[in-house]
mmCIF file of C-alpha atoms and ligand atoms in Angstrom:
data_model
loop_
_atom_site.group_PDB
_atom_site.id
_atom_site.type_symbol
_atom_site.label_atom_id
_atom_site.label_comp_id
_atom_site.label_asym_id
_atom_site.label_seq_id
_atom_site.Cartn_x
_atom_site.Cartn_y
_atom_site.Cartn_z
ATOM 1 C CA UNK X 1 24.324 119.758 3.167
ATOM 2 C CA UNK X 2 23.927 118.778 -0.350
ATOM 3 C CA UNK X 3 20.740 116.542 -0.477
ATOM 4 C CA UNK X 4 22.088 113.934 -3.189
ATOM 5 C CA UNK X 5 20.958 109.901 -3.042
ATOM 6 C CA UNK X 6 23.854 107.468 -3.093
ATOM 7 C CA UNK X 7 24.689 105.038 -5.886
ATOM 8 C CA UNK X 8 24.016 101.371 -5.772
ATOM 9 C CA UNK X 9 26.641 99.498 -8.432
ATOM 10 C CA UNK X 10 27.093 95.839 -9.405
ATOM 11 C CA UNK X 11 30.813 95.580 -10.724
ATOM 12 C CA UNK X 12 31.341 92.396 -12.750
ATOM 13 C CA UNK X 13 34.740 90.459 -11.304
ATOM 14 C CA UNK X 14 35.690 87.428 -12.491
ATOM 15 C CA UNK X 15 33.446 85.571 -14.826
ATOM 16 C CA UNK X 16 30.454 85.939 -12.875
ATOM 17 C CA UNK X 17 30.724 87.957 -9.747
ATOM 18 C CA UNK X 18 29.290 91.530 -8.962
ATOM 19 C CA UNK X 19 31.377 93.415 -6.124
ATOM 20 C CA UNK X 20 28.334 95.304 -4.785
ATOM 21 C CA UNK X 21 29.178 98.769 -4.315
ATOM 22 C CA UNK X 22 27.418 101.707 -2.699
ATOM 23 C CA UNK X 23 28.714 105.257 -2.902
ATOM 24 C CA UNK X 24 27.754 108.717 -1.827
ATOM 25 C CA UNK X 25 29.273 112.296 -2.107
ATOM 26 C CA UNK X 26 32.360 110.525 -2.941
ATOM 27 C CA UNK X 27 32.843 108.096 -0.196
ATOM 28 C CA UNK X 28 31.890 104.224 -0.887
ATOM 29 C CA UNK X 29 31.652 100.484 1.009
ATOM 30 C CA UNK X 30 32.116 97.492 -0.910
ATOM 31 C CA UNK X 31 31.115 94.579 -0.570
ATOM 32 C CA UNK X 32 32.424 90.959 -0.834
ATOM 33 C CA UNK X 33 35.587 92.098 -3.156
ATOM 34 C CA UNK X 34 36.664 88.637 -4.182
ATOM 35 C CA UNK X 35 39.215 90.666 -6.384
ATOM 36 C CA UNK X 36 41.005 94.176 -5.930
ATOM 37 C CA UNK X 37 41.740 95.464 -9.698
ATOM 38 C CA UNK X 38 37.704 96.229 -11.001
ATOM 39 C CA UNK X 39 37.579 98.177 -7.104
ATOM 40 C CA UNK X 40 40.608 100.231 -7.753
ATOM 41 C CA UNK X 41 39.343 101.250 -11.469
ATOM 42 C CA UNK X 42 36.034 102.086 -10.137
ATOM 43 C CA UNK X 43 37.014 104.228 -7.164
ATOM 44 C CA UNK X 44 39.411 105.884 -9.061
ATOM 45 C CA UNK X 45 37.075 106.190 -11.959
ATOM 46 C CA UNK X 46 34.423 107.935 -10.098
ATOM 47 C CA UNK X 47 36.943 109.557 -7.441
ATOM 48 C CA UNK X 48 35.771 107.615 -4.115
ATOM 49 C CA UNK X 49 37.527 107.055 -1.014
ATOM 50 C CA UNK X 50 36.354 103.671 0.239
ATOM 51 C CA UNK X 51 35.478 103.436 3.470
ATOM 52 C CA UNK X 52 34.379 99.900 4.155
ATOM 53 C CA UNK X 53 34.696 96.664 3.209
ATOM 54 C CA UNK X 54 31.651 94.319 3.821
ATOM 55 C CA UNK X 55 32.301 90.318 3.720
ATOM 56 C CA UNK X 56 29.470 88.039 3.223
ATOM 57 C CA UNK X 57 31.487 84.916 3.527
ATOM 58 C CA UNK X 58 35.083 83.374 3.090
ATOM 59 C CA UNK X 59 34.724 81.943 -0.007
ATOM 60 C CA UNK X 60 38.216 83.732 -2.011
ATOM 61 C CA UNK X 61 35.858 84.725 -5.166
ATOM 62 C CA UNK X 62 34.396 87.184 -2.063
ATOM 63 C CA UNK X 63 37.355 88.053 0.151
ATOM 64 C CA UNK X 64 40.829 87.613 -2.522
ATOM 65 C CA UNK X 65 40.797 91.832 -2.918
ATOM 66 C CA UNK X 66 40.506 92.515 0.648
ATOM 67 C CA UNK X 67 43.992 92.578 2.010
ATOM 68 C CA UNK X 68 45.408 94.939 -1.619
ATOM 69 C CA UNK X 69 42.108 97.237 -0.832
ATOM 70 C CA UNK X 70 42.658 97.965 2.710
ATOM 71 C CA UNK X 71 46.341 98.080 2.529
ATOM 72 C CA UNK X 72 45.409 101.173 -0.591
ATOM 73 C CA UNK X 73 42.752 102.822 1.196
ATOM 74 C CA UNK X 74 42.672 102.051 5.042
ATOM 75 C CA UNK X 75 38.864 100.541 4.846
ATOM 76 C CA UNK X 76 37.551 99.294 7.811
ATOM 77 C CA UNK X 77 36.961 95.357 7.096
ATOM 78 C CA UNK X 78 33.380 94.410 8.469
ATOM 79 C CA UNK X 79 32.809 89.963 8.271
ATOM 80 C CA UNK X 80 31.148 87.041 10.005
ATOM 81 C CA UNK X 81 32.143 86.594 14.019
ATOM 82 C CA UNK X 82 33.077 82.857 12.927
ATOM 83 C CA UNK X 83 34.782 82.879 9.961
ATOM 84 C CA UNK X 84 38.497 83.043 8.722
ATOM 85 C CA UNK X 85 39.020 85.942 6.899
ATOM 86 C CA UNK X 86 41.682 88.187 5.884
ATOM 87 C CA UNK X 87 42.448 91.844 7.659
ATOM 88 C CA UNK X 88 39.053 91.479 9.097
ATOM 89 C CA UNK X 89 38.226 94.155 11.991
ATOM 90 C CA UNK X 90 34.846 94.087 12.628
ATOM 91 C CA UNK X 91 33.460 90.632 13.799
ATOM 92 C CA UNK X 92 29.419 90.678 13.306
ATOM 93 C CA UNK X 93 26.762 88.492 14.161
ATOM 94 C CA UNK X 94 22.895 88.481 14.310
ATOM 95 C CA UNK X 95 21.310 91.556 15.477
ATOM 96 C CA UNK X 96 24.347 93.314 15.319
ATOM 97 C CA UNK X 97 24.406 96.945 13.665
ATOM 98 C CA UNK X 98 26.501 98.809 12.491
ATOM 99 C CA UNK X 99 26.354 102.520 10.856
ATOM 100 C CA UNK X 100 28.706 103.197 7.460
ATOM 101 C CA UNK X 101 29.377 107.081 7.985
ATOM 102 C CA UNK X 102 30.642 108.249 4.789
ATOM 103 C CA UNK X 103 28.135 106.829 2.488
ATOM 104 C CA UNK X 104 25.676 107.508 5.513
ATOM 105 C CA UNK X 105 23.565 103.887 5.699
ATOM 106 C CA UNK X 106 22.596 101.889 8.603
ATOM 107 C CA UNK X 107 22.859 98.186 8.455
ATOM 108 C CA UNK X 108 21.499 95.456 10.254
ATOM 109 C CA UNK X 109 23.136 91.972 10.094
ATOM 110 C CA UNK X 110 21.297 88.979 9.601
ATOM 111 C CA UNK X 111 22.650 85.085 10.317
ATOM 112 C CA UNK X 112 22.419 83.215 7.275
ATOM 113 C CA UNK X 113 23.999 79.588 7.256
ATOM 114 C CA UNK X 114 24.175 77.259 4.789
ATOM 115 C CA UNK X 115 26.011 77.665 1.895
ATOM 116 C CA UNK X 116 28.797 78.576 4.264
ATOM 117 C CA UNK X 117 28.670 77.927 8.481
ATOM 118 C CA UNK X 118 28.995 81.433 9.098
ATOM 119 C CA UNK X 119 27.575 83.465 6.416
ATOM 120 C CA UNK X 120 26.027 86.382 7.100
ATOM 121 C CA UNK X 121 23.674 88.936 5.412
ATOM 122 C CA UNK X 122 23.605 92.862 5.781
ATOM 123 C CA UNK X 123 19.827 94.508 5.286
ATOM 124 C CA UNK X 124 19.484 98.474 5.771
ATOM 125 C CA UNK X 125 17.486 101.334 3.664
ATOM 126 C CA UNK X 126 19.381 103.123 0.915
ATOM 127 C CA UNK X 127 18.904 107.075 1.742
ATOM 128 C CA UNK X 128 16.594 106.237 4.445
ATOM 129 C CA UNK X 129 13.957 104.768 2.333
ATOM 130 C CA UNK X 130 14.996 102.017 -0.357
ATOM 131 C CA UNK X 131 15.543 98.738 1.389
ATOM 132 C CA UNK X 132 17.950 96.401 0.464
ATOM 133 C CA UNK X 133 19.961 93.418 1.579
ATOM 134 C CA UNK X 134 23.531 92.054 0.445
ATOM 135 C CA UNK X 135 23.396 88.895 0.627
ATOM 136 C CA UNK X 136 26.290 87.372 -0.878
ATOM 137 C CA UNK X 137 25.473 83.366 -1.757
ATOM 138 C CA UNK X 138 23.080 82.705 0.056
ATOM 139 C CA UNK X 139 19.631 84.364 -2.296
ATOM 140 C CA UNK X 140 20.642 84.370 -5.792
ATOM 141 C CA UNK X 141 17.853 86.249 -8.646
ATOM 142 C CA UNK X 142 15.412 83.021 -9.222
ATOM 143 C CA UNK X 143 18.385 80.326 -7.409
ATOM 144 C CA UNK X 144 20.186 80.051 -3.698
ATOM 145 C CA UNK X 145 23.663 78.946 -3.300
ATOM 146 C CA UNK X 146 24.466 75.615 -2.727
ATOM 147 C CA UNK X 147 24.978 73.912 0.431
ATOM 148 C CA UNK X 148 28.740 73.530 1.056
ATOM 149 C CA UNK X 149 28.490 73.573 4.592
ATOM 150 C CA UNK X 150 25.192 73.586 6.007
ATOM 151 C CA UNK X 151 22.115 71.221 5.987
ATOM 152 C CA UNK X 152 18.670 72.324 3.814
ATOM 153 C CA UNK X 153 17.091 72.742 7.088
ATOM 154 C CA UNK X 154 19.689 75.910 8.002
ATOM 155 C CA UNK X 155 19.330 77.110 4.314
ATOM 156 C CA UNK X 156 15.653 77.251 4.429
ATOM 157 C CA UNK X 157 15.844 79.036 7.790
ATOM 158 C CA UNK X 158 18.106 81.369 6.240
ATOM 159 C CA UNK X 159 16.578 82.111 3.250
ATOM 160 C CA UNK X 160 13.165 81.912 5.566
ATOM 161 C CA UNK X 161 14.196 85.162 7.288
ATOM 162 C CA UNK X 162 14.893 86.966 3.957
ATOM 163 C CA UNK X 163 11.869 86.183 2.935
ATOM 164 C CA UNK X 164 10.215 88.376 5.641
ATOM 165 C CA UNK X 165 12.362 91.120 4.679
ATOM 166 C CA UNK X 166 9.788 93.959 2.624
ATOM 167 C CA UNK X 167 8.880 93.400 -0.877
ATOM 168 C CA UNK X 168 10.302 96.172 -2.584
ATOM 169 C CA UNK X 169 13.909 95.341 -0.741
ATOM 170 C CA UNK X 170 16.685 95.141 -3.376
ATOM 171 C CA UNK X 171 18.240 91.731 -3.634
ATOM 172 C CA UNK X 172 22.033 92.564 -3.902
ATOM 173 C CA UNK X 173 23.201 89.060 -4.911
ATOM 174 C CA UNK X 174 27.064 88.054 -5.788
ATOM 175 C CA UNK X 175 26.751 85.947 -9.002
ATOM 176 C CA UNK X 176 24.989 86.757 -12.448
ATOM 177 C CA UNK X 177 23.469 83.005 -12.370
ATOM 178 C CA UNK X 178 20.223 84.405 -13.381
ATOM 179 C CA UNK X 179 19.460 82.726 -16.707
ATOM 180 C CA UNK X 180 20.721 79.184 -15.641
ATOM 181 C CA UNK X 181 18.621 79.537 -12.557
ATOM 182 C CA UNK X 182 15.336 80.709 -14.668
ATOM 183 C CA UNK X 183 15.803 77.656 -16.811
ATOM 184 C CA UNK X 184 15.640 75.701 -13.963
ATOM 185 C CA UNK X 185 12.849 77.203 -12.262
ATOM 186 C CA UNK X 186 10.908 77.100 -15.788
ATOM 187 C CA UNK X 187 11.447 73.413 -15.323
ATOM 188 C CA UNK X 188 10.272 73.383 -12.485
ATOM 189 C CA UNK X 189 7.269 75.758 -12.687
ATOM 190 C CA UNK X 190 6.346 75.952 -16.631
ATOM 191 C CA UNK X 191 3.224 77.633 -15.983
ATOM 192 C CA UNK X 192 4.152 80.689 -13.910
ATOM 193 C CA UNK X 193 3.710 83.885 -15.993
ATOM 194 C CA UNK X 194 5.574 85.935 -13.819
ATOM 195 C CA UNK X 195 8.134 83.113 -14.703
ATOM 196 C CA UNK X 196 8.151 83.111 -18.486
ATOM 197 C CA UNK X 197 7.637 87.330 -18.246
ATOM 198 C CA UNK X 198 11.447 87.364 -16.254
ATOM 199 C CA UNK X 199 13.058 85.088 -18.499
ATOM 200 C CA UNK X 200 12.226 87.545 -21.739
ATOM 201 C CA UNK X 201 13.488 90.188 -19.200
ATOM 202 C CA UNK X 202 16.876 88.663 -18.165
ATOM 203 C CA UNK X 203 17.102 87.326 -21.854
ATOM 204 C CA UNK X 204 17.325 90.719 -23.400
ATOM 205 C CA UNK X 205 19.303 92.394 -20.320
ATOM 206 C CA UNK X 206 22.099 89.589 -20.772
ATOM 207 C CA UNK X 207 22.047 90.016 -24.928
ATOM 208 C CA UNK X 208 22.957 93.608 -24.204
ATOM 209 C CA UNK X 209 25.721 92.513 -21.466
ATOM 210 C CA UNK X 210 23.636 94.078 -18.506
ATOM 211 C CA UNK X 211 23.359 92.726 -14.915
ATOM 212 C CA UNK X 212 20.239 91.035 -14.300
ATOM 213 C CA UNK X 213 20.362 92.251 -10.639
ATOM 214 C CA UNK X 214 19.420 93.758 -7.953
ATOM 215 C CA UNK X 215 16.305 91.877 -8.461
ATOM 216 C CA UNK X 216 13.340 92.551 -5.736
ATOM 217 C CA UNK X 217 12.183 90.239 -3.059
ATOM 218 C CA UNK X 218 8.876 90.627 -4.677
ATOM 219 C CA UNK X 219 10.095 89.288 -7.683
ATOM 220 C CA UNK X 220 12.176 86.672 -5.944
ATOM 221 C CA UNK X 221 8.776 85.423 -3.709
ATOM 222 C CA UNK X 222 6.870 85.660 -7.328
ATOM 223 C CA UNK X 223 9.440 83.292 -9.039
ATOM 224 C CA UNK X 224 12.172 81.741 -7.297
ATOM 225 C CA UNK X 225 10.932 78.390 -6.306
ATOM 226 C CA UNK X 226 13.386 77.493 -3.147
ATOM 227 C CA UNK X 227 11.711 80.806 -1.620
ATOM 228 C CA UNK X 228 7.909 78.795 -2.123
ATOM 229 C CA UNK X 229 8.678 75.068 -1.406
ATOM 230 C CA UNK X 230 5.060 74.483 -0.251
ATOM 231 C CA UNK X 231 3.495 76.438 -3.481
ATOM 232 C CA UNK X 232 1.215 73.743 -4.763
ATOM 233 C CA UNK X 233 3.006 73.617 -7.796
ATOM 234 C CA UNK X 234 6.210 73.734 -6.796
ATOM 235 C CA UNK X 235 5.796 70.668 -4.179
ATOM 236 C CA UNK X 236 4.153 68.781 -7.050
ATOM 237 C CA UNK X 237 7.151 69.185 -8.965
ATOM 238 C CA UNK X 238 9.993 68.455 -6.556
ATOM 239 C CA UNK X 239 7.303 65.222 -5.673
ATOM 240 C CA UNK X 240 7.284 64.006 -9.509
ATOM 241 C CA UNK X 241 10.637 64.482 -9.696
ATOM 242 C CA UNK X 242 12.343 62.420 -6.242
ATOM 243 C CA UNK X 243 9.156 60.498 -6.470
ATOM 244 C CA UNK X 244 8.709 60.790 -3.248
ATOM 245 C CA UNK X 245 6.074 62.553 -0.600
ATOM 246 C CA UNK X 246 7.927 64.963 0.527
ATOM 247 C CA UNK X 247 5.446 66.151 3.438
ATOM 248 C CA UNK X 248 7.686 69.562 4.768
ATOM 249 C CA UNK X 249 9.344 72.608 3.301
ATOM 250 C CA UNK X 250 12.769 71.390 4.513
ATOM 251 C CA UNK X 251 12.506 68.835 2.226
ATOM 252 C CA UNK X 252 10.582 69.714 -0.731
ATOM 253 C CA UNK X 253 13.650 72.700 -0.339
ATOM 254 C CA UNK X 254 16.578 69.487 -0.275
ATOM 255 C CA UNK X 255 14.549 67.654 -2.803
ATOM 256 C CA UNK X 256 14.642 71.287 -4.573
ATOM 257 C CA UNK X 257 18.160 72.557 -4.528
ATOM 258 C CA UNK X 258 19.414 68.485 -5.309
ATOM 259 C CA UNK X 259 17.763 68.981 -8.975
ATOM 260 C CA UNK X 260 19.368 72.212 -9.237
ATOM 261 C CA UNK X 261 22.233 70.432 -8.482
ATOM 262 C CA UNK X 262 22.100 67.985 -11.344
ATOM 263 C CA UNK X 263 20.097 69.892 -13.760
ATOM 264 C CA UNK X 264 21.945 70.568 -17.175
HETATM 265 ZN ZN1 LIG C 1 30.510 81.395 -1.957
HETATM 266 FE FE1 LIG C 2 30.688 83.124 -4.662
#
């Protein structure tokens, strides 16, 4: 058996989605394909045979590519127990695993709620020893999504369960929102070096038209203030701003993600 590593691939849909995809001796998943056309051009550019399709969500900038894909290439369609989706065959909830053969990885689901009731995140080790998590809108590099459907207190449960996940895990997020989130975080937290070091980063990645992501949950825990609500700073910040005591990270995290909100 040939011993080659698979291939982890942000392609751009849209204006500012990335259809994660992860391929191996010619076999791939996707996931979240909100459209079908940048999947078709890949597969066929690199000669894959998809085998999966993972949904994070049923948002249609995640799911609008799923019924042309599967109808091409017979994927099985892996999504949320609780969500209406298109084609889905696979219903999947906390806990649950489930092993992709072809591209040969092992994935563990994880309940996520908040931006949507049902979203869900999948978490397993590239070739047996890179971890990394899709996570669809729910952990974006330096932002989270916002909270169409759930309360702050799921979010920050959500996002409080990724934040166990190991450091080095690759956060496989499904927007490039980086640099508007990093301005807001700057805002937030002027004085974080790690801060002002990823904005140069992302800066020059973007001027040369290159994803900002995966980013690391290292990096994320290092500089993505809705993962560090009760960071001294941080909670001083969200304070100033809703002038207000905020005493818990539920709503430091609210107080947090409603600036986001209105920040220009
Ligand atoms: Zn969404
Ligand atoms: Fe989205």
């Amino acid at each position: 058996m040939a011993n080659t590593t698979s291939t982890l691939t942000p392609v751009p849909a849209f204006s500012d989605n990335y259809i994660w995809v992860l391929s191996k001796d010619g076999r791939a998943l996707v996931v979240d394909p909100g459209q079908s056309e940048p999947i078709e051009a890949f597969l066929k550019e690199y000669q894959l045979t998809l085998d999966a399709i993972l949904l994070t969500h049923h948002h249609p900038d995640h799911v609008g590519g799923v019924e042309t894909l599967k109808a091409l290439t017979g994927a099985t369609v892996y999504g949320p127990l609780s969500e209406t989706l298109p084609a889905c065959d696979v219903r999947l909830k906390e806990e649950d695993e489930i092993f992709i053969e072809g591209v040969g990885i092992r994935l563990s689901v994880i309940d996520v709620p908040g931006h949507t009731a049902g979203h869900i995140a999948y978490f397993g080790y590239k070739d047996n020893e890179t971890p990394l998590v899709f996570c669809g809108d729910t952990l974006f590099a330096a932002g989270c999504g916002r909270l169409f459907e759930g309360t702050p207190g799921q979010m920050w449960n959500s996002l409080s369960k990724l934040k166990e996940l190991p450091l080095e895990t690759l956060v496989c997020c499904a927007h490039e929102y980086t640099l508007s989130n990093l301005r807001w975080a700057l805002a937030v937290e002027p004085e974080n070096t790690a801060l002002q070091q990823r904005w140069k980063t992302a800066t020059k990645l973007r001027e040369q038209g290159l994803p900002t992501v995966p980013s690391t949950m290292g990096e994320e825990l290092e500089t993505n203030p809705f993962l560090r609500p009760l960071q001294e700073k941080v909670a001083a910040s969200a304070r100033t701003y809703a002038n207000a005591t905020l005493d818990s990270a539920v709503e430091v995290f609210a107080c947090l993600r409603e600036w986001k909100n209105n920040f220009k």
